């Protein structure tokens, strides 16, 4: 192996250089603060900081907050941030004008839109999802069902193929995450939304691993509701506000249970009774998180003028290159690809299983290659098309190959578990 890697890696280095040279999105990498000596392939968990977001935060703190104080609600447009930031995300996910707002967390937004969807399908008591969905989505649905106390139940498919059979005339909502957080497998949003509609159900999509990673067409694919995350591929910073989408056809009838004053028709009239605002604004709850929304707003500048088809093309090329490089350089060491090989069926990440995945992940981080571990045995690498390069993909593949060949990951210090993996 030690003899094979240098020869092979020369060949792969040439390929990576050629691909980086041909990459039209390459200039965007300069917008990001990428730590020296680190190959960051975890933008699907926490996106990188843009220089623009850093500058904007400083300005918001020093000028808008520090000097402007309360006048900034109007003068700096703080009060419009959920709608303004929402409109910018709308372009990335194919939402109609006025159908998307940025607010709260993904979990909280799921609660709001799921409650709203269930109320639009009275008489139906089943929420269909997948066992492999991101747990918070399932937990929030469970909590909502128990709060409603009307006999709502969650039916979970063990495999994507089982979903169609689970959607019946009892189903109120089909609730899915478009790109699976562990495997990166992508659902066909148009086909599954159509299936839900044919059976009288509504389709709710979680775009946590799609927004900013690939083109999404919420309007064209017939989604009824959607939610998504601000701190992954949108690079809004740790705990960034999330977003929610309500199809225009549902906005007049939709009600949401967290009926706070920012979703009121006239919040500054201070009336005792609740009257929902028109449109998606009624899905807002309390005072917007101004610092966080400002950082997300500035981070979205990186997407300005980016053709989402070109972004997808780069993402597919990166993941394809990485899969091929890992399989060529690490053959025989027990890595198993769990991400769909067919590009159309995967998002912008690549996952492998390995019996020592946790230790391998820790050893990789020690070498400056940051991916992450997902229980029980998955090594996950996210490819953020705005800033990741083919050189990043190759460097990760070579480092994995070296660690596997040397077995350095077996070192005792790589076995200890941290709280956040
Ligand atoms: C990351 C992620 C979330 C995160 O929810 P938070 O409320 O931000 O903690 C939710 N759903 C999916 C599918 C995710 O991948």
mmCIF file of N, CA and C in Angstrom, residues 229-330:
data_model
loop_
_atom_site.group_PDB
_atom_site.id
_atom_site.type_symbol
_atom_site.label_atom_id
_atom_site.label_comp_id
_atom_site.label_asym_id
_atom_site.label_seq_id
_atom_site.Cartn_x
_atom_site.Cartn_y
_atom_site.Cartn_z
ATOM 1 N N UNK A 229 -32.894 24.583 7.374
ATOM 2 C CA UNK A 229 -31.898 24.975 8.359
ATOM 3 C C UNK A 229 -31.021 26.119 7.830
ATOM 4 N N UNK A 230 -30.691 27.071 8.701
ATOM 5 C CA UNK A 230 -29.869 28.206 8.283
ATOM 6 C C UNK A 230 -28.380 28.039 8.497
ATOM 7 N N UNK A 231 -27.984 27.053 9.290
ATOM 8 C CA UNK A 231 -26.553 26.974 9.645
ATOM 9 C C UNK A 231 -25.782 25.895 8.902
ATOM 10 N N UNK A 232 -26.452 25.139 8.042
ATOM 11 C CA UNK A 232 -25.735 24.102 7.280
ATOM 12 C C UNK A 232 -25.221 24.717 5.976
ATOM 13 N N UNK A 233 -25.819 24.353 4.838
ATOM 14 C CA UNK A 233 -25.288 24.856 3.569
ATOM 15 C C UNK A 233 -25.555 26.355 3.350
ATOM 16 N N UNK A 234 -26.387 26.969 4.201
ATOM 17 C CA UNK A 234 -26.632 28.402 4.028
ATOM 18 C C UNK A 234 -25.625 29.244 4.812
ATOM 19 N N UNK A 235 -24.823 28.597 5.648
ATOM 20 C CA UNK A 235 -23.680 29.242 6.315
ATOM 21 C C UNK A 235 -24.049 30.392 7.253
ATOM 22 N N UNK A 236 -25.232 30.317 7.862
ATOM 23 C CA UNK A 236 -25.689 31.411 8.714
ATOM 24 C C UNK A 236 -25.063 31.463 10.096
ATOM 25 N N UNK A 237 -24.248 30.482 10.460
ATOM 26 C CA UNK A 237 -23.592 30.495 11.774
ATOM 27 C C UNK A 237 -24.292 29.579 12.755
ATOM 28 N N UNK A 238 -23.567 29.217 13.826
ATOM 29 C CA UNK A 238 -24.115 28.251 14.796
ATOM 30 C C UNK A 238 -25.472 28.687 15.341
ATOM 31 N N UNK A 239 -26.449 27.810 15.224
ATOM 32 C CA UNK A 239 -27.789 28.127 15.720
ATOM 33 C C UNK A 239 -28.504 29.191 14.905
ATOM 34 N N UNK A 240 -28.087 29.399 13.658
ATOM 35 C CA UNK A 240 -28.720 30.409 12.792
ATOM 36 C C UNK A 240 -30.223 30.157 12.691
ATOM 37 N N UNK A 241 -30.996 31.208 12.450
ATOM 38 C CA UNK A 241 -32.429 31.012 12.251
ATOM 39 C C UNK A 241 -32.691 30.051 11.092
ATOM 40 N N UNK A 242 -33.768 29.327 11.222
ATOM 41 C CA UNK A 242 -34.190 28.392 10.184
ATOM 42 C C UNK A 242 -35.212 29.097 9.290
ATOM 43 N N UNK A 243 -35.883 28.344 8.433
ATOM 44 C CA UNK A 243 -36.928 28.971 7.609
ATOM 45 C C UNK A 243 -38.128 28.053 7.523
ATOM 46 N N UNK A 244 -39.240 28.632 7.097
ATOM 47 C CA UNK A 244 -40.436 27.819 6.857
ATOM 48 C C UNK A 244 -41.152 28.337 5.626
ATOM 49 N N UNK A 245 -41.819 27.414 4.950
ATOM 50 C CA UNK A 245 -42.526 27.709 3.707
ATOM 51 C C UNK A 245 -43.963 27.223 3.820
ATOM 52 N N UNK A 246 -44.891 28.043 3.364
ATOM 53 C CA UNK A 246 -46.300 27.637 3.296
ATOM 54 C C UNK A 246 -46.775 27.958 1.879
ATOM 55 N N UNK A 247 -47.236 26.947 1.150
ATOM 56 C CA UNK A 247 -47.687 27.164 -0.225
ATOM 57 C C UNK A 247 -48.792 28.218 -0.227
ATOM 58 N N UNK A 248 -48.756 29.135 -1.193
ATOM 59 C CA UNK A 248 -49.752 30.216 -1.224
ATOM 60 C C UNK A 248 -51.188 29.706 -1.121
ATOM 61 N N UNK A 249 -51.489 28.531 -1.708
ATOM 62 C CA UNK A 249 -52.870 28.033 -1.687
ATOM 63 C C UNK A 249 -53.358 27.709 -0.276
ATOM 64 N N UNK A 250 -52.444 27.545 0.673
ATOM 65 C CA UNK A 250 -52.863 27.217 2.048
ATOM 66 C C UNK A 250 -52.823 28.414 2.999
ATOM 67 N N UNK A 251 -52.240 29.511 2.521
ATOM 68 C CA UNK A 251 -51.939 30.585 3.478
ATOM 69 C C UNK A 251 -53.159 31.191 4.151
ATOM 70 N N UNK A 252 -54.258 31.327 3.426
ATOM 71 C CA UNK A 252 -55.432 31.967 4.023
ATOM 72 C C UNK A 252 -56.069 31.075 5.082
ATOM 73 N N UNK A 253 -56.060 29.777 4.860
ATOM 74 C CA UNK A 253 -56.727 28.864 5.792
ATOM 75 C C UNK A 253 -55.802 28.405 6.923
ATOM 76 N N UNK A 254 -54.504 28.468 6.687
ATOM 77 C CA UNK A 254 -53.569 27.885 7.657
ATOM 78 C C UNK A 254 -53.523 28.673 8.967
ATOM 79 N N UNK A 255 -53.560 27.934 10.067
ATOM 80 C CA UNK A 255 -53.415 28.521 11.408
ATOM 81 C C UNK A 255 -52.238 27.830 12.065
ATOM 82 N N UNK A 256 -51.513 28.556 12.905
ATOM 83 C CA UNK A 256 -50.413 27.884 13.608
ATOM 84 C C UNK A 256 -50.548 28.158 15.104
ATOM 85 N N UNK A 257 -50.121 27.205 15.920
ATOM 86 C CA UNK A 257 -50.417 27.300 17.349
ATOM 87 C C UNK A 257 -49.538 28.263 18.149
ATOM 88 N N UNK A 258 -48.337 28.605 17.652
ATOM 89 C CA UNK A 258 -47.470 29.500 18.427
ATOM 90 C C UNK A 258 -47.786 30.944 18.019
ATOM 91 N N UNK A 259 -49.019 31.334 18.359
ATOM 92 C CA UNK A 259 -49.577 32.589 17.855
ATOM 93 C C UNK A 259 -49.086 33.779 18.663
ATOM 94 N N UNK A 260 -47.850 34.115 18.444
ATOM 95 C CA UNK A 260 -47.254 35.262 19.148
ATOM 96 C C UNK A 260 -47.512 36.563 18.398
ATOM 97 N N UNK A 261 -47.079 37.637 18.991
ATOM 98 C CA UNK A 261 -47.435 38.957 18.452
ATOM 99 C C UNK A 261 -46.809 39.294 17.106
ATOM 100 N N UNK A 262 -45.667 38.672 16.772
ATOM 101 C CA UNK A 262 -45.081 38.979 15.458
ATOM 102 C C UNK A 262 -45.850 38.333 14.308
ATOM 103 N N UNK A 263 -46.750 37.404 14.640
ATOM 104 C CA UNK A 263 -47.615 36.817 13.615
ATOM 105 C C UNK A 263 -48.998 37.453 13.622
ATOM 106 N N UNK A 264 -49.161 38.477 14.443
ATOM 107 C CA UNK A 264 -50.450 39.173 14.547
ATOM 108 C C UNK A 264 -50.604 40.153 13.383
ATOM 109 N N UNK A 265 -51.872 40.406 13.008
ATOM 110 C CA UNK A 265 -52.134 41.323 11.897
ATOM 111 C C UNK A 265 -51.620 42.735 12.218
ATOM 112 N N UNK A 266 -51.663 43.123 13.485
ATOM 113 C CA UNK A 266 -51.234 44.475 13.862
ATOM 114 C C UNK A 266 -50.512 44.403 15.206
ATOM 115 N N UNK A 267 -49.260 43.922 15.198
ATOM 116 C CA UNK A 267 -48.589 43.699 16.489
ATOM 117 C C UNK A 267 -48.505 44.958 17.348
ATOM 118 N N UNK A 268 -48.361 46.109 16.702
ATOM 119 C CA UNK A 268 -48.164 47.315 17.518
ATOM 120 C C UNK A 268 -49.474 48.032 17.836
ATOM 121 N N UNK A 269 -50.579 47.355 17.584
ATOM 122 C CA UNK A 269 -51.871 47.867 18.048
ATOM 123 C C UNK A 269 -52.124 47.366 19.472
ATOM 124 N N UNK A 270 -51.351 46.350 19.878
ATOM 125 C CA UNK A 270 -51.455 45.810 21.247
ATOM 126 C C UNK A 270 -52.886 45.457 21.648
ATOM 127 N N UNK A 271 -53.599 44.824 20.754
ATOM 128 C CA UNK A 271 -54.959 44.375 21.091
ATOM 129 C C UNK A 271 -54.889 43.128 21.956
ATOM 130 N N UNK A 272 -55.932 42.890 22.735
ATOM 131 C CA UNK A 272 -55.938 41.724 23.623
ATOM 132 C C UNK A 272 -56.170 40.422 22.856
ATOM 133 N N UNK A 273 -56.883 40.479 21.748
ATOM 134 C CA UNK A 273 -57.215 39.252 21.006
ATOM 135 C C UNK A 273 -56.286 39.029 19.818
ATOM 136 N N UNK A 274 -56.092 37.755 19.461
ATOM 137 C CA UNK A 274 -55.192 37.416 18.349
ATOM 138 C C UNK A 274 -55.917 37.441 17.011
ATOM 139 N N UNK A 275 -55.348 38.145 16.063
ATOM 140 C CA UNK A 275 -55.821 38.156 14.675
ATOM 141 C C UNK A 275 -54.610 37.846 13.808
ATOM 142 N N UNK A 276 -54.620 36.710 13.091
ATOM 143 C CA UNK A 276 -53.416 36.391 12.319
ATOM 144 C C UNK A 276 -53.146 37.395 11.199
ATOM 145 N N UNK A 277 -51.874 37.669 10.983
ATOM 146 C CA UNK A 277 -51.477 38.496 9.843
ATOM 147 C C UNK A 277 -51.839 37.746 8.569
ATOM 148 N N UNK A 278 -51.849 38.444 7.450
ATOM 149 C CA UNK A 278 -52.122 37.731 6.196
ATOM 150 C C UNK A 278 -50.837 37.042 5.744
ATOM 151 N N UNK A 279 -51.019 36.043 4.903
ATOM 152 C CA UNK A 279 -49.867 35.371 4.301
ATOM 153 C C UNK A 279 -49.015 34.613 5.306
ATOM 154 N N UNK A 280 -47.781 34.368 4.909
ATOM 155 C CA UNK A 280 -46.884 33.524 5.693
ATOM 156 C C UNK A 280 -46.432 34.234 6.978
ATOM 157 N N UNK A 281 -46.628 35.534 7.045
ATOM 158 C CA UNK A 281 -46.249 36.310 8.236
ATOM 159 C C UNK A 281 -46.907 35.763 9.504
ATOM 160 N N UNK A 282 -48.071 35.168 9.366
ATOM 161 C CA UNK A 282 -48.767 34.620 10.538
ATOM 162 C C UNK A 282 -47.999 33.453 11.171
ATOM 163 N N UNK A 283 -46.999 32.974 10.470
ATOM 164 C CA UNK A 283 -46.190 31.877 11.024
ATOM 165 C C UNK A 283 -45.024 32.381 11.880
ATOM 166 N N UNK A 284 -44.899 33.706 11.979
ATOM 167 C CA UNK A 284 -43.889 34.244 12.890
ATOM 168 C C UNK A 284 -44.433 34.157 14.313
ATOM 169 N N UNK A 285 -43.527 34.165 15.283
ATOM 170 C CA UNK A 285 -43.983 34.041 16.665
ATOM 171 C C UNK A 285 -43.575 35.269 17.490
ATOM 172 N N UNK A 286 -42.309 35.323 17.896
ATOM 173 C CA UNK A 286 -41.881 36.451 18.729
ATOM 174 C C UNK A 286 -40.836 37.319 18.034
ATOM 175 N N UNK A 287 -40.230 38.179 18.805
ATOM 176 C CA UNK A 287 -39.218 39.116 18.313
ATOM 177 C C UNK A 287 -38.103 38.399 17.553
ATOM 178 N N UNK A 288 -37.808 38.840 16.335
ATOM 179 C CA UNK A 288 -36.764 38.154 15.574
ATOM 180 C C UNK A 288 -35.387 38.282 16.220
ATOM 181 N N UNK A 289 -34.573 37.278 16.021
ATOM 182 C CA UNK A 289 -33.218 37.243 16.539
ATOM 183 C C UNK A 289 -32.340 38.054 15.577
ATOM 184 N N UNK A 290 -32.161 39.318 15.879
ATOM 185 C CA UNK A 290 -31.566 40.255 14.918
ATOM 186 C C UNK A 290 -30.104 39.939 14.582
ATOM 187 N N UNK A 291 -29.309 39.647 15.590
ATOM 188 C CA UNK A 291 -27.890 39.368 15.305
ATOM 189 C C UNK A 291 -27.774 38.149 14.394
ATOM 190 N N UNK A 292 -28.521 37.123 14.744
ATOM 191 C CA UNK A 292 -28.440 35.869 13.990
ATOM 192 C C UNK A 292 -29.003 36.031 12.577
ATOM 193 N N UNK A 293 -30.113 36.755 12.449
ATOM 194 C CA UNK A 293 -30.685 36.955 11.112
ATOM 195 C C UNK A 293 -29.766 37.817 10.253
ATOM 196 N N UNK A 294 -29.077 38.759 10.892
ATOM 197 C CA UNK A 294 -28.151 39.612 10.132
ATOM 198 C C UNK A 294 -26.987 38.796 9.599
ATOM 199 N N UNK A 295 -26.477 37.887 10.418
ATOM 200 C CA UNK A 295 -25.374 37.031 9.969
ATOM 201 C C UNK A 295 -25.836 36.142 8.813
ATOM 202 N N UNK A 296 -27.027 35.579 8.941
ATOM 203 C CA UNK A 296 -27.560 34.728 7.872
ATOM 204 C C UNK A 296 -27.776 35.542 6.595
ATOM 205 N N UNK A 297 -28.313 36.747 6.758
ATOM 206 C CA UNK A 297 -28.549 37.623 5.609
ATOM 207 C C UNK A 297 -27.239 37.868 4.857
ATOM 208 N N UNK A 298 -26.202 38.208 5.601
ATOM 209 C CA UNK A 298 -24.910 38.492 4.958
ATOM 210 C C UNK A 298 -24.311 37.230 4.348
ATOM 211 N N UNK A 299 -24.486 36.096 5.023
ATOM 212 C CA UNK A 299 -23.943 34.834 4.496
ATOM 213 C C UNK A 299 -24.573 34.500 3.147
ATOM 214 N N UNK A 300 -25.843 34.877 2.997
ATOM 215 C CA UNK A 300 -26.547 34.564 1.747
ATOM 216 C C UNK A 300 -25.997 35.353 0.558
ATOM 217 N N UNK A 301 -25.227 36.407 0.830
ATOM 218 C CA UNK A 301 -24.596 37.147 -0.276
ATOM 219 C C UNK A 301 -23.758 36.199 -1.145
ATOM 220 N N UNK A 302 -23.200 35.173 -0.522
ATOM 221 C CA UNK A 302 -22.350 34.250 -1.277
ATOM 222 C C UNK A 302 -23.119 33.551 -2.394
ATOM 223 N N UNK A 303 -24.445 33.480 -2.254
ATOM 224 C CA UNK A 303 -25.266 32.828 -3.282
ATOM 225 C C UNK A 303 -25.728 33.799 -4.370
ATOM 226 N N UNK A 304 -25.464 35.097 -4.171
ATOM 227 C CA UNK A 304 -25.948 36.082 -5.150
ATOM 228 C C UNK A 304 -25.396 35.758 -6.538
ATOM 229 N N UNK A 305 -26.281 35.684 -7.491
ATOM 230 C CA UNK A 305 -25.862 35.448 -8.867
ATOM 231 C C UNK A 305 -25.416 34.026 -9.146
ATOM 232 N N UNK A 306 -25.489 33.146 -8.151
ATOM 233 C CA UNK A 306 -25.068 31.760 -8.392
ATOM 234 C C UNK A 306 -26.205 30.988 -9.053
ATOM 235 N N UNK A 307 -25.891 30.397 -10.170
ATOM 236 C CA UNK A 307 -26.861 29.572 -10.892
ATOM 237 C C UNK A 307 -26.932 28.228 -10.160
ATOM 238 N N UNK A 308 -28.124 27.885 -9.656
ATOM 239 C CA UNK A 308 -28.242 26.685 -8.836
ATOM 240 C C UNK A 308 -27.981 25.412 -9.654
ATOM 241 N N UNK A 309 -28.179 25.486 -10.964
ATOM 242 C CA UNK A 309 -27.877 24.318 -11.796
ATOM 243 C C UNK A 309 -26.359 24.109 -11.857
ATOM 244 N N UNK A 310 -25.624 25.219 -11.927
ATOM 245 C CA UNK A 310 -24.155 25.128 -11.942
ATOM 246 C C UNK A 310 -23.649 24.616 -10.591
ATOM 247 N N UNK A 311 -24.331 25.062 -9.526
ATOM 248 C CA UNK A 311 -23.955 24.614 -8.181
ATOM 249 C C UNK A 311 -24.150 23.106 -8.043
ATOM 250 N N UNK A 312 -25.264 22.630 -8.587
ATOM 251 C CA UNK A 312 -25.547 21.192 -8.526
ATOM 252 C C UNK A 312 -24.524 20.409 -9.349
ATOM 253 N N UNK A 313 -24.194 20.959 -10.498
ATOM 254 C CA UNK A 313 -23.218 20.292 -11.369
ATOM 255 C C UNK A 313 -21.884 20.121 -10.629
ATOM 256 N N UNK A 314 -21.476 21.171 -9.919
ATOM 257 C CA UNK A 314 -20.221 21.072 -9.170
ATOM 258 C C UNK A 314 -20.353 20.077 -8.018
ATOM 259 N N UNK A 315 -21.496 20.121 -7.333
ATOM 260 C CA UNK A 315 -21.700 19.215 -6.206
ATOM 261 C C UNK A 315 -21.619 17.752 -6.662
ATOM 262 N N UNK A 316 -22.265 17.453 -7.788
ATOM 263 C CA UNK A 316 -22.250 16.083 -8.310
ATOM 264 C C UNK A 316 -20.817 15.686 -8.703
ATOM 265 N N UNK A 317 -20.116 16.614 -9.330
ATOM 266 C CA UNK A 317 -18.734 16.311 -9.743
ATOM 267 C C UNK A 317 -17.840 16.062 -8.527
ATOM 268 N N UNK A 318 -18.035 16.879 -7.479
ATOM 269 C CA UNK A 318 -17.219 16.718 -6.259
ATOM 270 C C UNK A 318 -17.482 15.374 -5.588
ATOM 271 N N UNK A 319 -18.763 15.037 -5.430
ATOM 272 C CA UNK A 319 -19.082 13.787 -4.729
ATOM 273 C C UNK A 319 -18.650 12.579 -5.572
ATOM 274 N N UNK A 320 -18.807 12.699 -6.882
ATOM 275 C CA UNK A 320 -18.391 11.598 -7.758
ATOM 276 C C UNK A 320 -16.870 11.398 -7.666
ATOM 277 N N UNK A 321 -16.149 12.498 -7.698
ATOM 278 C CA UNK A 321 -14.690 12.460 -7.617
ATOM 279 C C UNK A 321 -14.245 11.848 -6.290
ATOM 280 N N UNK A 322 -14.900 12.271 -5.209
ATOM 281 C CA UNK A 322 -14.517 11.785 -3.882
ATOM 282 C C UNK A 322 -14.770 10.283 -3.747
ATOM 283 N N UNK A 323 -15.937 9.845 -4.224
ATOM 284 C CA UNK A 323 -16.252 8.408 -4.154
ATOM 285 C C UNK A 323 -15.192 7.611 -4.925
ATOM 286 N N UNK A 324 -14.894 8.080 -6.130
ATOM 287 C CA UNK A 324 -13.932 7.352 -6.967
ATOM 288 C C UNK A 324 -12.544 7.344 -6.326
ATOM 289 N N UNK A 325 -12.128 8.490 -5.774
ATOM 290 C CA UNK A 325 -10.791 8.569 -5.172
ATOM 291 C C UNK A 325 -10.697 7.669 -3.942
ATOM 292 N N UNK A 326 -11.724 7.701 -3.086
ATOM 293 C CA UNK A 326 -11.687 6.864 -1.878
ATOM 294 C C UNK A 326 -11.665 5.390 -2.279
ATOM 295 N N UNK A 327 -12.505 5.040 -3.245
ATOM 296 C CA UNK A 327 -12.556 3.621 -3.617
ATOM 297 C C UNK A 327 -11.254 3.165 -4.273
ATOM 298 N N UNK A 328 -10.593 4.059 -4.975
ATOM 299 C CA UNK A 328 -9.325 3.691 -5.609
ATOM 300 C C UNK A 328 -8.193 3.612 -4.583
ATOM 301 N N UNK A 329 -8.163 4.563 -3.657
ATOM 302 C CA UNK A 329 -7.027 4.651 -2.730
ATOM 303 C C UNK A 329 -7.187 3.805 -1.467
ATOM 304 N N UNK A 330 -8.431 3.478 -1.127
ATOM 305 C CA UNK A 330 -8.671 2.777 0.150
ATOM 306 C C UNK A 330 -9.195 1.358 -0.041
#
